[in-house]
Amino acid sequence: MTTVNARGIALGIESFGDHDAPLVLLAGGTTMLSWPDALCERLAAGGRRVVRYDLRDSGESTTTDPMAPAYTLRDLATDAAALADALGGGPAHLAGIGVGGMVAQVAVLDHPDAFSALTLVATRPVAPGPVDEDLPDHDQSTMRQRFAREMPDWTDREAVAAFVAAGAEILGDDPVAAHATAARIWDRTPGTAPPVQMANQLGVVFAGLDCEPRWRERLPEIEVPTLVVHGRRNPFFPVGNGEAIARDIAGARMLVLEEAATAIPDAAVGEVTEAMLSLE
C-alpha cells in the first residue's frame, strides 16, 4: 500500500497485477477493503492492473474532520478521475461499491473521458437520504435492529470488530469475514480517535456530504459499458435500486447475486470477476 497525490489530495492505494495492464480502479465503500482481496487477485490474473483506493477521510487517504467534511460528492468524483490520470495508462474501468458506487456514477458523468467502463455494486442512483418513489428504501426492520445497538468503544479493536460483525449478520452478510475486515480496517486507520475510527468502519462521512445537484436524471448520458451487480438479499439498498440503475443506463448488464446481501461473498467472486472482465 502507498499513497498517490491526485489533484493535491493524498489517496491511499493498493495495486495488484502488471503495471502496464489495463487499469481497473476500485472506489471503496468506506475504505478500499470493501473490495475483497480475492476479487482483486482474480481481476489481476485476468490481465488487469487493479488499484483499490480509500476515499477521503478513510484509510491512508487525506483525513481532516470526517464529522464535518469540507468537500462534496463531486469532489470525490473528481478525485477518482484525478487518480486515474495520475496512475496513467489511458481510461480506466471504474468500479464503486455501496456509497463508492454513488461516487462512481458521478465520476463517469462528470469526467467521461477518464473512464472506459463502469461497474456498480450494491448501490443506488440517489444520494443518502429520502429515496425516489419508485426506489425501494432500506428495510425498516433491519434498520431498527442495526441502530438499536450500543456503539462500541471505538478505541478497542476487538470491540469494534465484534460490533461490525454483528451488524453484518443483521444485514445478511458473513459475520466472520466482516470481523476480519473490520480488524484490518482498525489496524490501518490513522490513530484511535473515535470519530475517525467510526468514519472508517461505518462511512458516516457521507451523511454530511453535499450531494447536490441530483444525478439520476443524467444516467442516460453514460455511454461506457456498464455492469450493475446487486445482492438479491440486500436489505440496505434492496435490489430494486440496482434494477433502476440498469434501466436508466442504456445497454447496462444486470447481475443479481441470488445468495448475496450487501457484500460480495467469496462464492460470487468468480462470477463477478468474469462479468467485469467481459465489459472490456
Backbone as CSV, one residue per row, in Angstrom:
resi,resn,N_x,N_y,N_z,CA_x,CA_y,CA_z,C_x,C_y,C_z
1,MET,0.842,-1.193,0.000,0.000,0.000,0.000,0.877,1.242,0.000
2,THR,0.382,2.275,-0.686,1.107,3.532,-0.743,0.080,4.644,-0.934
3,THR,0.545,5.871,-1.108,-0.359,6.976,-1.398,0.039,7.618,-2.712
4,VAL,-0.958,8.170,-3.401,-0.746,8.873,-4.664,-1.354,10.257,-4.522
5,ASN,-0.633,11.262,-5.008,-1.145,12.627,-4.988,-2.047,12.826,-6.198
6,ALA,-3.327,13.056,-5.946,-4.291,13.261,-7.024,-4.947,14.624,-6.831
7,ARG,-4.550,15.580,-7.638,-5.106,16.933,-7.554,-4.915,17.522,-6.158
8,GLY,-3.753,17.233,-5.564,-3.429,17.791,-4.266,-3.995,17.021,-3.092
9,ILE,-4.672,15.914,-3.371,-5.243,15.077,-2.321,-4.459,13.766,-2.259
10,ALA,-4.037,13.376,-1.067,-3.337,12.098,-0.907,-4.372,10.989,-0.813
11,LEU,-4.288,10.029,-1.723,-5.216,8.902,-1.733,-4.443,7.611,-1.502
12,GLY,-4.853,6.857,-0.483,-4.223,5.577,-0.206,-4.645,4.550,-1.229
13,ILE,-3.669,3.838,-1.803,-3.980,2.845,-2.828,-3.265,1.530,-2.530
14,GLU,-3.790,0.463,-3.129,-3.104,-0.816,-3.159,-3.246,-1.376,-4.565
15,SER,-2.142,-1.848,-5.152,-2.134,-2.316,-6.536,-1.949,-3.822,-6.622
16,PHE,-2.573,-4.403,-7.644,-2.435,-5.820,-7.966,-2.187,-5.918,-9.469
17,GLY,-1.315,-6.837,-9.880,-1.143,-7.113,-11.299,-0.073,-6.297,-11.977
18,ASP,0.002,-6.466,-13.290,1.028,-5.853,-14.137,0.785,-4.352,-14.273
19,HIS,1.814,-3.584,-14.011,1.709,-2.123,-14.065,1.280,-1.628,-15.438
20,ASP,1.603,-2.363,-16.507,1.287,-1.929,-17.863,-0.050,-2.456,-18.374
21,ALA,-0.759,-3.232,-17.574,-2.043,-3.792,-17.999,-3.142,-2.732,-17.901
22,PRO,-4.271,-2.954,-18.587,-5.391,-2.005,-18.482,-5.819,-1.825,-17.026
23,LEU,-6.144,-0.589,-16.669,-6.405,-0.236,-15.273,-7.859,-0.456,-14.883
24,VAL,-8.056,-1.144,-13.757,-9.362,-1.235,-13.101,-9.233,-0.513,-11.768
25,LEU,-10.008,0.553,-11.583,-9.925,1.391,-10.395,-11.131,1.121,-9.508
26,LEU,-10.881,0.698,-8.260,-11.942,0.297,-7.350,-12.117,1.322,-6.231
27,ALA,-13.249,2.016,-6.232,-13.552,3.005,-5.188,-14.228,2.302,-4.024
28,GLY,-13.655,2.430,-2.831,-14.169,1.731,-1.663,-15.519,2.242,-1.211
29,GLY,-16.238,1.397,-0.465,-17.497,1.822,0.127,-17.219,2.702,1.331
30,THR,-16.427,2.209,2.254,-15.879,3.060,3.319,-14.383,3.172,3.059
31,THR,-13.682,2.045,3.128,-12.269,2.030,2.752,-12.092,1.074,1.582
32,MET,-10.865,0.989,1.078,-10.570,0.089,-0.036,-10.892,-1.365,0.295
33,LEU,-10.913,-1.722,1.590,-11.133,-3.105,1.970,-12.586,-3.538,1.789
34,SER,-13.453,-2.636,1.297,-14.787,-3.049,0.870,-14.699,-4.018,-0.303
35,TRP,-13.585,-3.960,-1.035,-13.359,-4.853,-2.172,-12.560,-6.061,-1.704
36,PRO,-13.094,-7.277,-1.882,-12.398,-8.478,-1.394,-11.040,-8.687,-2.056
37,ASP,-10.082,-9.156,-1.287,-8.765,-9.484,-1.831,-8.895,-10.440,-3.014
38,ALA,-9.747,-11.450,-2.850,-9.872,-12.485,-3.879,-10.332,-11.907,-5.204
39,LEU,-11.219,-10.924,-5.179,-11.681,-10.293,-6.413,-10.544,-9.525,-7.075
40,CYS,-9.797,-8.773,-6.285,-8.663,-8.028,-6.835,-7.658,-8.977,-7.483
41,GLU,-7.385,-10.078,-6.808,-6.406,-11.041,-7.321,-6.902,-11.714,-8.591
42,ARG,-8.197,-12.030,-8.648,-8.751,-12.681,-9.839,-8.751,-11.726,-11.033
43,LEU,-9.084,-10.464,-10.796,-9.042,-9.487,-11.881,-7.620,-9.317,-12.404
44,ALA,-6.658,-9.282,-11.491,-5.257,-9.161,-11.898,-4.819,-10.380,-12.703
45,ALA,-5.266,-11.560,-12.286,-4.938,-12.784,-13.022,-5.579,-12.776,-14.405
46,GLY,-6.631,-12.000,-14.580,-7.292,-11.864,-15.873,-6.651,-10.832,-16.770
47,GLY,-5.473,-10.342,-16.376,-4.734,-9.420,-17.231,-5.027,-7.962,-17.003
48,ARG,-5.432,-7.617,-15.778,-5.714,-6.216,-15.469,-4.782,-5.713,-14.371
49,ARG,-4.521,-4.424,-14.380,-3.863,-3.779,-13.250,-4.978,-3.258,-12.352
50,VAL,-5.073,-3.767,-11.165,-6.164,-3.425,-10.253,-5.631,-2.496,-9.169
51,VAL,-6.289,-1.379,-8.982,-5.928,-0.440,-7.921,-7.182,-0.137,-7.113
52,ARG,-7.181,-0.539,-5.849,-8.281,-0.164,-4.966,-7.798,0.981,-4.088
53,TYR,-8.715,1.885,-3.747,-8.278,3.069,-3.003,-9.284,3.494,-1.954
54,ASP,-8.760,4.227,-0.970,-9.570,4.794,0.108,-10.115,6.147,-0.317
55,LEU,-11.399,6.383,-0.065,-11.937,7.716,-0.242,-11.371,8.646,0.836
56,ARG,-11.540,9.939,0.634,-11.081,10.893,1.659,-11.679,10.557,3.026
57,ASP,-10.956,10.899,4.071,-11.367,10.664,5.453,-11.477,9.186,5.796
58,SER,-10.735,8.347,5.052,-10.681,6.935,5.406,-9.314,6.369,5.054
59,GLY,-8.931,5.319,5.773,-7.682,4.625,5.482,-6.479,5.538,5.421
60,GLU,-5.697,5.367,4.360,-4.463,6.125,4.191,-4.661,7.443,3.456
61,SER,-5.900,7.748,3.073,-6.160,8.979,2.328,-6.241,10.183,3.261
62,THR,-6.222,11.366,2.660,-6.290,12.611,3.426,-7.453,12.587,4.411
63,THR,-7.150,12.795,5.673,-8.165,12.797,6.721,-8.088,14.112,7.478
64,THR,-9.219,14.797,7.570,-9.261,16.059,8.316,-10.296,15.930,9.431
65,ASP,-11.554,16.198,9.110,-12.626,16.072,10.102,-13.782,15.312,9.461
66,PRO,-13.836,13.989,9.622,-14.876,13.213,8.952,-16.292,13.522,9.411
67,MET,-16.432,14.193,10.552,-17.769,14.547,11.016,-18.283,15.828,10.361
68,ALA,-17.393,16.558,9.690,-17.793,17.798,9.016,-16.964,17.960,7.748
69,PRO,-17.183,17.101,6.753,-16.353,17.136,5.538,-16.484,18.450,4.786
70,ALA,-15.339,19.012,4.416,-15.315,20.293,3.700,-15.175,20.054,2.200
71,TYR,-15.935,19.101,1.673,-15.904,18.776,0.247,-17.244,18.151,-0.101
72,THR,-17.478,17.908,-1.370,-18.761,17.388,-1.829,-18.584,16.026,-2.495
73,LEU,-19.713,15.413,-2.814,-19.671,14.164,-3.564,-18.946,14.358,-4.892
74,ARG,-19.124,15.522,-5.483,-18.477,15.779,-6.773,-16.965,15.927,-6.623
75,ASP,-16.513,16.390,-5.494,-15.061,16.403,-5.240,-14.519,14.978,-5.192
76,LEU,-15.262,14.065,-4.573,-14.829,12.673,-4.525,-14.811,12.079,-5.926
77,ALA,-15.768,12.471,-6.758,-15.792,12.007,-8.141,-14.584,12.543,-8.909
78,THR,-14.237,13.795,-8.658,-13.061,14.373,-9.307,-11.789,13.690,-8.826
79,ASP,-11.756,13.286,-7.555,-10.614,12.521,-7.046,-10.404,11.254,-7.872
80,ALA,-11.497,10.557,-8.202,-11.390,9.313,-8.974,-10.780,9.573,-10.333
81,ALA,-11.241,10.628,-11.005,-10.696,10.959,-12.324,-9.231,11.375,-12.215
82,ALA,-8.905,12.154,-11.182,-7.520,12.593,-10.998,-6.611,11.415,-10.690
83,LEU,-7.105,10.463,-9.919,-6.301,9.285,-9.602,-6.072,8.436,-10.848
84,ALA,-7.100,8.258,-11.660,-6.941,7.505,-12.907,-5.878,8.157,-13.784
85,ASP,-5.890,9.478,-13.845,-4.902,10.211,-14.638,-3.504,10.056,-14.046
86,ALA,-3.402,10.160,-12.728,-2.091,10.058,-12.072,-1.483,8.673,-12.253
87,LEU,-2.326,7.648,-12.296,-1.836,6.279,-12.447,-1.439,5.981,-13.885
88,GLY,-1.997,6.727,-14.841,-1.610,6.575,-16.238,-2.180,5.337,-16.899
89,GLY,-1.899,5.204,-18.187,-2.326,4.010,-18.916,-3.647,4.143,-19.632
90,GLY,-4.166,5.369,-19.770,-5.399,5.555,-20.511,-6.634,5.459,-19.642
91,PRO,-7.815,5.544,-20.260,-9.060,5.496,-19.488,-9.147,4.221,-18.655
92,ALA,-9.733,4.335,-17.477,-9.809,3.213,-16.537,-11.224,2.658,-16.463
93,HIS,-11.310,1.400,-16.134,-12.578,0.769,-15.768,-12.807,1.136,-14.302
94,LEU,-13.826,1.926,-14.032,-14.109,2.389,-12.672,-15.200,1.534,-12.047
95,ALA,-14.976,1.102,-10.815,-15.978,0.333,-10.089,-16.183,0.946,-8.716
96,GLY,-17.434,0.993,-8.267,-17.738,1.512,-6.944,-18.710,0.596,-6.237
97,ILE,-18.519,0.422,-4.935,-19.394,-0.432,-4.142,-20.053,0.394,-3.034
98,GLY,-21.367,0.209,-2.834,-22.080,0.967,-1.813,-22.050,2.456,-2.114
99,VAL,-21.648,3.256,-1.142,-21.561,4.697,-1.372,-20.486,5.012,-2.408
100,GLY,-19.485,4.134,-2.548,-18.500,4.305,-3.608,-19.131,4.194,-4.983
101,GLY,-20.255,3.471,-5.070,-20.987,3.400,-6.330,-21.625,4.723,-6.693
102,MET,-22.028,5.501,-5.699,-22.549,6.845,-5.970,-21.437,7.730,-6.527
103,VAL,-20.266,7.643,-5.913,-19.106,8.391,-6.408,-18.808,8.001,-7.847
104,ALA,-18.846,6.697,-8.136,-18.514,6.217,-9.479,-19.503,6.717,-10.523
105,GLN,-20.796,6.746,-10.184,-21.789,7.257,-11.139,-21.487,8.708,-11.506
106,VAL,-21.252,9.522,-10.490,-20.992,10.947,-10.734,-19.665,11.133,-11.464
107,ALA,-18.669,10.319,-11.138,-17.363,10.438,-11.787,-17.466,10.197,-13.286
108,VAL,-18.198,9.167,-13.684,-18.318,8.863,-15.111,-19.157,9.929,-15.819
109,LEU,-20.153,10.476,-15.138,-20.950,11.552,-15.732,-20.144,12.840,-15.901
110,ASP,-19.364,13.194,-14.874,-18.637,14.458,-14.896,-17.309,14.385,-15.637
111,HIS,-16.745,13.178,-15.744,-15.419,13.015,-16.353,-15.436,11.820,-17.316
112,PRO,-16.282,11.864,-18.341,-16.467,10.691,-19.203,-15.203,10.234,-19.914
113,ASP,-14.282,11.149,-20.213,-13.074,10.765,-20.943,-12.083,9.987,-20.083
114,ALA,-12.278,10.015,-18.769,-11.325,9.345,-17.871,-11.607,7.863,-17.716
115,PHE,-12.796,7.399,-18.177,-13.210,6.038,-17.864,-13.696,5.280,-19.094
116,SER,-13.351,4.004,-19.136,-13.689,3.150,-20.281,-14.827,2.179,-19.990
117,ALA,-15.124,1.947,-18.727,-16.179,1.020,-18.328,-16.574,1.355,-16.892
118,LEU,-17.747,0.854,-16.484,-18.286,1.185,-15.162,-18.923,-0.052,-14.552
119,THR,-18.553,-0.348,-13.308,-19.215,-1.400,-12.537,-19.754,-0.792,-11.250
120,LEU,-21.017,-1.058,-10.970,-21.686,-0.518,-9.789,-22.208,-1.675,-8.952
121,VAL,-21.770,-1.738,-7.696,-22.114,-2.869,-6.836,-22.882,-2.381,-5.610
122,ALA,-24.058,-2.957,-5.382,-24.823,-2.724,-4.149,-25.001,-1.246,-3.854
123,THR,-25.466,-0.497,-4.847,-25.613,0.944,-4.669,-26.976,1.387,-5.181
124,ARG,-27.192,2.698,-5.246,-28.460,3.224,-5.754,-28.215,4.535,-6.498
125,PRO,-29.204,5.019,-7.266,-28.971,6.178,-8.125,-29.301,7.525,-7.504
126,VAL,-29.461,7.563,-6.176,-29.705,8.831,-5.487,-28.833,8.868,-4.237
127,ALA,-28.663,10.068,-3.704,-27.777,10.280,-2.561,-28.384,9.731,-1.274
128,PRO,-27.563,9.634,-0.216,-28.120,9.259,1.095,-29.275,10.177,1.471
129,GLY,-30.282,9.612,2.116,-31.462,10.391,2.475,-32.699,9.808,1.826
130,PRO,-33.772,10.588,1.713,-35.027,10.090,1.130,-34.823,9.596,-0.299
131,VAL,-35.523,8.527,-0.651,-35.392,7.960,-1.994,-36.556,8.383,-2.877
132,ASP,-36.397,8.196,-4.190,-37.484,8.455,-5.125,-38.600,7.435,-4.899
133,GLU,-39.813,7.786,-5.316,-40.967,6.935,-5.048,-40.838,5.555,-5.676
134,ASP,-40.117,5.446,-6.788,-40.011,4.153,-7.465,-38.856,3.304,-6.950
135,LEU,-38.098,3.815,-5.963,-36.956,3.079,-5.433,-37.301,2.493,-4.059
136,PRO,-36.992,1.223,-3.835,-37.234,0.650,-2.504,-36.250,1.207,-1.485
137,ASP,-36.754,1.595,-0.343,-35.924,2.160,0.720,-35.348,1.023,1.569
138,HIS,-34.496,1.408,2.531,-33.939,0.428,3.452,-35.062,-0.394,4.099
139,ASP,-34.797,-1.661,4.332,-35.731,-2.486,5.085,-35.784,-1.967,6.523
140,GLN,-36.949,-1.514,6.941,-37.043,-0.803,8.219,-36.793,-1.698,9.418
141,SER,-37.210,-2.948,9.350,-36.951,-3.869,10.453,-35.449,-4.071,10.639
142,THR,-34.738,-4.214,9.529,-33.283,-4.373,9.596,-32.632,-3.125,10.159
143,MET,-33.105,-1.965,9.720,-32.512,-0.722,10.197,-32.745,-0.534,11.694
144,ARG,-33.918,-0.906,12.174,-34.190,-0.775,13.610,-33.240,-1.658,14.417
145,GLN,-32.998,-2.850,13.935,-32.061,-3.732,14.629,-30.654,-3.144,14.643
146,ARG,-30.232,-2.607,13.522,-28.866,-2.062,13.436,-28.686,-0.859,14.340
147,PHE,-29.659,0.023,14.336,-29.488,1.279,15.065,-29.903,1.195,16.520
148,ALA,-30.471,0.063,16.939,-30.811,-0.114,18.347,-29.597,-0.528,19.171
149,ARG,-28.505,-0.863,18.494,-27.336,-1.358,19.213,-26.524,-0.214,19.810
150,GLU,-25.911,-0.494,20.944,-24.997,0.479,21.544,-23.716,0.547,20.746
151,MET,-23.202,1.753,20.567,-21.933,1.912,19.871,-20.807,1.299,20.710
152,PRO,-19.780,0.776,20.051,-18.666,0.182,20.796,-17.699,1.247,21.285
153,ASP,-16.744,0.833,22.055,-15.598,1.684,22.394,-14.706,1.688,21.154
154,TRP,-14.709,2.808,20.437,-14.007,2.867,19.145,-12.497,2.774,19.298
155,THR,-11.994,2.857,20.519,-10.548,2.698,20.740,-10.177,1.242,21.020
156,ASP,-11.169,0.354,21.077,-10.964,-1.052,21.410,-11.123,-1.887,20.135
157,ARG,-10.029,-2.391,19.623,-10.021,-3.118,18.348,-11.010,-4.271,18.328
158,GLU,-10.999,-5.114,19.350,-11.874,-6.283,19.365,-13.332,-5.884,19.506
159,ALA,-13.600,-4.869,20.303,-14.980,-4.417,20.462,-15.529,-3.882,19.136
160,VAL,-14.705,-3.164,18.418,-15.120,-2.623,17.117,-15.371,-3.755,16.126
161,ALA,-14.456,-4.706,16.053,-14.610,-5.821,15.110,-15.868,-6.638,15.432
162,ALA,-16.130,-6.854,16.713,-17.318,-7.605,17.112,-18.594,-6.840,16.763
163,PHE,-18.578,-5.527,16.954,-19.723,-4.686,16.619,-20.022,-4.747,15.122
164,VAL,-18.983,-4.638,14.310,-19.164,-4.677,12.858,-19.652,-6.061,12.418
165,ALA,-19.101,-7.110,13.008,-19.523,-8.467,12.667,-21.007,-8.678,12.978
166,ALA,-21.452,-8.180,14.130,-22.860,-8.325,14.490,-23.750,-7.544,13.523
167,GLY,-23.295,-6.380,13.115,-24.052,-5.591,12.146,-24.134,-6.284,10.801
168,ALA,-23.031,-6.928,10.394,-23.028,-7.664,9.129,-24.028,-8.811,9.166
169,GLU,-24.087,-9.480,10.305,-25.027,-10.601,10.433,-26.466,-10.118,10.315
170,ILE,-26.775,-8.966,10.876,-28.115,-8.397,10.752,-28.448,-8.129,9.283
171,LEU,-27.460,-7.677,8.526,-27.671,-7.382,7.103,-27.737,-8.629,6.236
172,GLY,-27.287,-9.749,6.768,-27.260,-10.968,5.969,-25.917,-11.274,5.365
173,ASP,-24.869,-10.538,5.774,-23.511,-10.782,5.296,-22.786,-11.748,6.225
174,ASP,-21.613,-12.196,5.821,-20.824,-13.158,6.591,-20.174,-12.454,7.784
175,PRO,-20.573,-12.765,9.020,-20.010,-12.068,10.184,-18.534,-12.376,10.408
176,VAL,-18.090,-13.585,10.055,-16.675,-13.938,10.233,-15.808,-13.098,9.307
177,ALA,-16.211,-12.991,8.048,-15.465,-12.164,7.091,-15.502,-10.697,7.511
178,ALA,-16.666,-10.239,7.990,-16.792,-8.846,8.408,-15.903,-8.545,9.610
179,HIS,-15.803,-9.485,10.543,-14.947,-9.312,11.719,-13.490,-9.156,11.288
180,ALA,-13.045,-10.017,10.382,-11.654,-9.955,9.917,-11.374,-8.650,9.189
181,THR,-12.304,-8.217,8.352,-12.112,-6.968,7.610,-12.109,-5.767,8.545
182,ALA,-13.016,-5.767,9.524,-13.071,-4.658,10.477,-11.772,-4.539,11.257
183,ALA,-11.192,-5.668,11.642,-9.921,-5.640,12.360,-8.818,-5.062,11.476
184,ARG,-8.819,-5.425,10.202,-7.825,-4.865,9.274,-8.021,-3.362,9.098
185,ILE,-9.277,-2.939,8.998,-9.556,-1.507,8.867,-9.085,-0.764,10.116
186,TRP,-9.376,-1.326,11.292,-8.952,-0.694,12.547,-7.436,-0.525,12.562
187,ASP,-6.720,-1.553,12.116,-5.259,-1.522,12.137,-4.686,-0.442,11.231
188,ARG,-5.371,-0.138,10.132,-4.810,0.822,9.180,-5.473,2.194,9.273
189,THR,-6.343,2.380,10.267,-6.935,3.698,10.478,-5.935,4.586,11.203
190,PRO,-5.747,5.818,10.737,-4.751,6.701,11.355,-5.189,7.166,12.745
191,GLY,-4.676,6.509,13.782,-4.999,6.889,15.152,-6.244,6.194,15.659
192,THR,-6.511,6.369,16.935,-7.659,5.714,17.567,-8.749,6.705,17.969
193,ALA,-8.690,7.938,17.452,-9.733,8.913,17.764,-11.094,8.349,17.358
194,PRO,-12.058,8.307,18.275,-13.347,7.674,17.966,-14.021,8.165,16.677
195,PRO,-14.077,9.496,16.389,-14.750,9.903,15.150,-14.085,9.338,13.899
196,VAL,-12.754,9.235,13.916,-12.032,8.722,12.750,-12.251,7.218,12.614
197,GLN,-12.168,6.496,13.716,-12.424,5.063,13.669,-13.859,4.783,13.206
198,MET,-14.816,5.513,13.722,-16.208,5.302,13.338,-16.417,5.594,11.859
199,ALA,-15.808,6.665,11.356,-15.931,7.002,9.939,-15.355,5.910,9.060
200,ASN,-14.231,5.325,9.462,-13.609,4.272,8.678,-14.452,3.005,8.657
201,GLN,-15.118,2.705,9.744,-15.902,1.481,9.827,-17.302,1.631,9.243
202,LEU,-17.924,2.793,9.431,-19.334,2.956,9.090,-19.598,3.899,7.938
203,GLY,-18.582,4.631,7.478,-18.805,5.541,6.364,-19.718,6.707,6.698
204,VAL,-19.744,7.137,7.934,-20.662,8.190,8.356,-20.391,9.525,7.668
205,VAL,-19.222,9.672,7.086,-18.889,10.927,6.411,-19.925,11.268,5.339
206,PHE,-20.537,10.261,4.712,-21.472,10.531,3.624,-22.741,11.214,4.100
207,ALA,-23.069,11.052,5.370,-24.250,11.717,5.903,-24.066,13.229,5.924
208,GLY,-22.807,13.692,5.924,-22.545,15.116,5.992,-22.137,15.739,4.675
209,LEU,-22.124,14.953,3.598,-21.661,15.471,2.309,-22.749,16.250,1.574
210,ASP,-22.330,17.247,0.828,-23.214,17.944,-0.099,-23.314,17.083,-1.361
211,CYS,-24.491,16.518,-1.605,-24.682,15.614,-2.752,-25.544,16.240,-3.846
212,GLU,-25.706,17.551,-3.797,-26.478,18.237,-4.829,-25.552,18.733,-5.934
213,PRO,-26.053,18.896,-7.171,-27.410,18.556,-7.606,-27.577,17.063,-7.834
214,ARG,-28.824,16.623,-8.017,-29.099,15.213,-8.289,-28.404,14.766,-9.575
215,TRP,-28.138,13.470,-9.647,-27.526,12.958,-10.878,-28.346,11.867,-11.557
216,ARG,-29.392,11.368,-10.919,-30.113,10.239,-11.512,-30.634,10.563,-12.902
217,GLU,-31.151,11.777,-13.087,-31.720,12.147,-14.377,-30.667,12.168,-15.484
218,ARG,-29.394,12.213,-15.121,-28.313,12.234,-16.111,-27.796,10.841,-16.464
219,LEU,-28.250,9.808,-15.776,-27.713,8.474,-16.023,-27.807,8.037,-17.488
220,PRO,-28.857,8.424,-18.243,-28.894,8.037,-19.661,-27.722,8.605,-20.482
221,GLU,-27.005,9.591,-19.934,-25.843,10.141,-20.644,-24.648,9.188,-20.636
222,ILE,-24.638,8.211,-19.730,-23.496,7.298,-19.622,-23.448,6.404,-20.851
223,GLU,-22.306,6.409,-21.531,-22.157,5.657,-22.773,-21.164,4.514,-22.661
224,VAL,-20.399,4.447,-21.563,-19.425,3.365,-21.444,-20.140,2.074,-21.056
225,PRO,-19.567,0.917,-21.406,-20.171,-0.358,-20.986,-20.333,-0.399,-19.468
226,THR,-21.495,-0.812,-19.019,-21.816,-0.748,-17.586,-22.351,-2.082,-17.081
227,LEU,-21.858,-2.462,-15.909,-22.316,-3.661,-15.210,-22.890,-3.233,-13.865
228,VAL,-24.084,-3.710,-13.542,-24.706,-3.436,-12.254,-24.815,-4.763,-11.511
229,VAL,-24.172,-4.841,-10.344,-24.147,-6.062,-9.539,-24.908,-5.799,-8.237
230,HIS,-25.828,-6.687,-7.896,-26.622,-6.443,-6.684,-27.011,-7.763,-6.042
231,GLY,-26.959,-7.802,-4.728,-27.385,-8.979,-3.988,-28.900,-9.029,-3.869
232,ARG,-29.468,-10.182,-4.162,-30.919,-10.343,-4.065,-31.404,-10.090,-2.642
233,ARG,-30.549,-10.382,-1.649,-30.955,-10.298,-0.248,-30.487,-9.013,0.437
234,ASN,-30.159,-8.005,-0.323,-29.645,-6.753,0.237,-30.785,-5.962,0.896
235,PRO,-30.793,-5.834,2.234,-31.863,-5.080,2.887,-31.545,-3.590,3.022
236,PHE,-30.293,-3.228,2.799,-29.885,-1.822,2.961,-30.250,-1.029,1.706
237,PHE,-29.770,-1.491,0.546,-30.227,-0.974,-0.737,-30.897,-2.148,-1.454
238,PRO,-32.198,-2.363,-1.276,-32.855,-3.505,-1.914,-32.614,-3.538,-3.422
239,VAL,-32.736,-4.734,-3.985,-32.301,-4.981,-5.359,-32.983,-4.075,-6.383
240,GLY,-34.162,-3.565,-6.070,-34.829,-2.652,-6.996,-34.016,-1.410,-7.305
241,ASN,-33.116,-1.033,-6.411,-32.244,0.119,-6.670,-31.268,-0.182,-7.805
242,GLY,-30.671,-1.372,-7.757,-29.778,-1.755,-8.842,-30.517,-1.917,-10.152
243,GLU,-31.716,-2.488,-10.099,-32.514,-2.658,-11.311,-32.859,-1.310,-11.932
244,ALA,-33.113,-0.295,-11.106,-33.411,1.046,-11.624,-32.206,1.626,-12.352
245,ILE,-31.017,1.444,-11.775,-29.804,1.935,-12.437,-29.641,1.252,-13.791
246,ALA,-29.832,-0.067,-13.822,-29.661,-0.809,-15.068,-30.667,-0.367,-16.125
247,ARG,-31.851,0.042,-15.704,-32.838,0.560,-16.663,-32.441,1.932,-17.177
248,ASP,-31.875,2.750,-16.288,-31.577,4.133,-16.648,-30.353,4.278,-17.540
249,ILE,-29.434,3.323,-17.492,-28.218,3.392,-18.304,-28.389,2.455,-19.501
250,ALA,-28.395,3.013,-20.684,-28.643,2.232,-21.895,-27.627,1.105,-22.042
251,GLY,-28.128,-0.109,-22.261,-27.253,-1.242,-22.520,-26.603,-1.841,-21.294
252,ALA,-26.926,-1.343,-20.097,-26.293,-1.861,-18.882,-26.680,-3.316,-18.669
253,ARG,-25.717,-4.105,-18.181,-25.977,-5.503,-17.847,-26.251,-5.606,-16.352
254,MET,-27.265,-6.365,-15.977,-27.618,-6.572,-14.569,-27.202,-7.972,-14.137
255,LEU,-26.411,-8.046,-13.077,-26.011,-9.327,-12.498,-26.545,-9.369,-11.070
256,VAL,-27.528,-10.228,-10.828,-28.090,-10.381,-9.492,-27.444,-11.586,-8.823
257,LEU,-26.871,-11.367,-7.656,-26.264,-12.441,-6.873,-27.333,-12.958,-5.917
258,GLU,-27.865,-14.125,-6.216,-29.056,-14.614,-5.534,-28.852,-14.814,-4.035
259,GLU,-27.641,-15.197,-3.612,-27.397,-15.504,-2.210,-26.675,-14.380,-1.464
260,ALA,-26.507,-13.238,-2.103,-25.721,-12.156,-1.503,-26.614,-11.093,-0.880
261,ALA,-26.033,-10.364,0.087,-26.714,-9.223,0.704,-25.991,-7.940,0.266
262,THR,-25.223,-7.302,1.173,-24.583,-6.029,0.815,-23.148,-6.199,0.330
263,ALA,-22.503,-7.292,0.714,-21.104,-7.521,0.347,-21.007,-8.543,-0.781
264,ILE,-19.834,-8.629,-1.412,-19.578,-9.658,-2.416,-19.048,-10.884,-1.685
265,PRO,-19.830,-11.965,-1.603,-19.354,-13.143,-0.883,-18.295,-13.895,-1.677
266,ASP,-17.479,-14.671,-0.975,-16.419,-15.431,-1.643,-16.971,-16.284,-2.773
267,ALA,-18.133,-16.867,-2.568,-18.698,-17.772,-3.575,-19.057,-17.064,-4.877
268,ALA,-19.211,-15.736,-4.834,-19.600,-14.984,-6.031,-18.433,-14.295,-6.715
269,VAL,-17.230,-14.389,-6.139,-16.077,-13.663,-6.683,-15.803,-14.047,-8.132
270,GLY,-15.842,-15.337,-8.447,-15.569,-15.769,-9.807,-16.569,-15.206,-10.798
271,GLU,-17.847,-15.246,-10.445,-18.899,-14.741,-11.318,-18.775,-13.237,-11.549
272,VAL,-18.486,-12.493,-10.485,-18.321,-11.045,-10.604,-17.079,-10.714,-11.439
273,THR,-15.988,-11.429,-11.194,-14.768,-11.197,-11.967,-15.016,-11.405,-13.448
274,GLU,-15.645,-12.513,-13.800,-15.913,-12.816,-15.213,-16.763,-11.731,-15.853
275,ALA,-17.784,-11.265,-15.115,-18.665,-10.226,-15.660,-17.918,-8.912,-15.845
276,MET,-17.044,-8.560,-14.902,-16.280,-7.319,-15.027,-15.314,-7.391,-16.201
277,LEU,-14.628,-8.509,-16.352,-13.664,-8.648,-17.441,-14.349,-8.634,-18.802
278,SER,-15.602,-9.073,-18.856,-16.299,-9.128,-20.130,-16.733,-7.753,-20.635
279,LEU,-16.655,-6.728,-19.782,-17.040,-5.382,-20.206,-16.052,-4.788,-21.195
280,GLU,-14.800,-5.252,-21.147,-13.746,-4.583,-21.918,-13.355,-5.382,-23.146
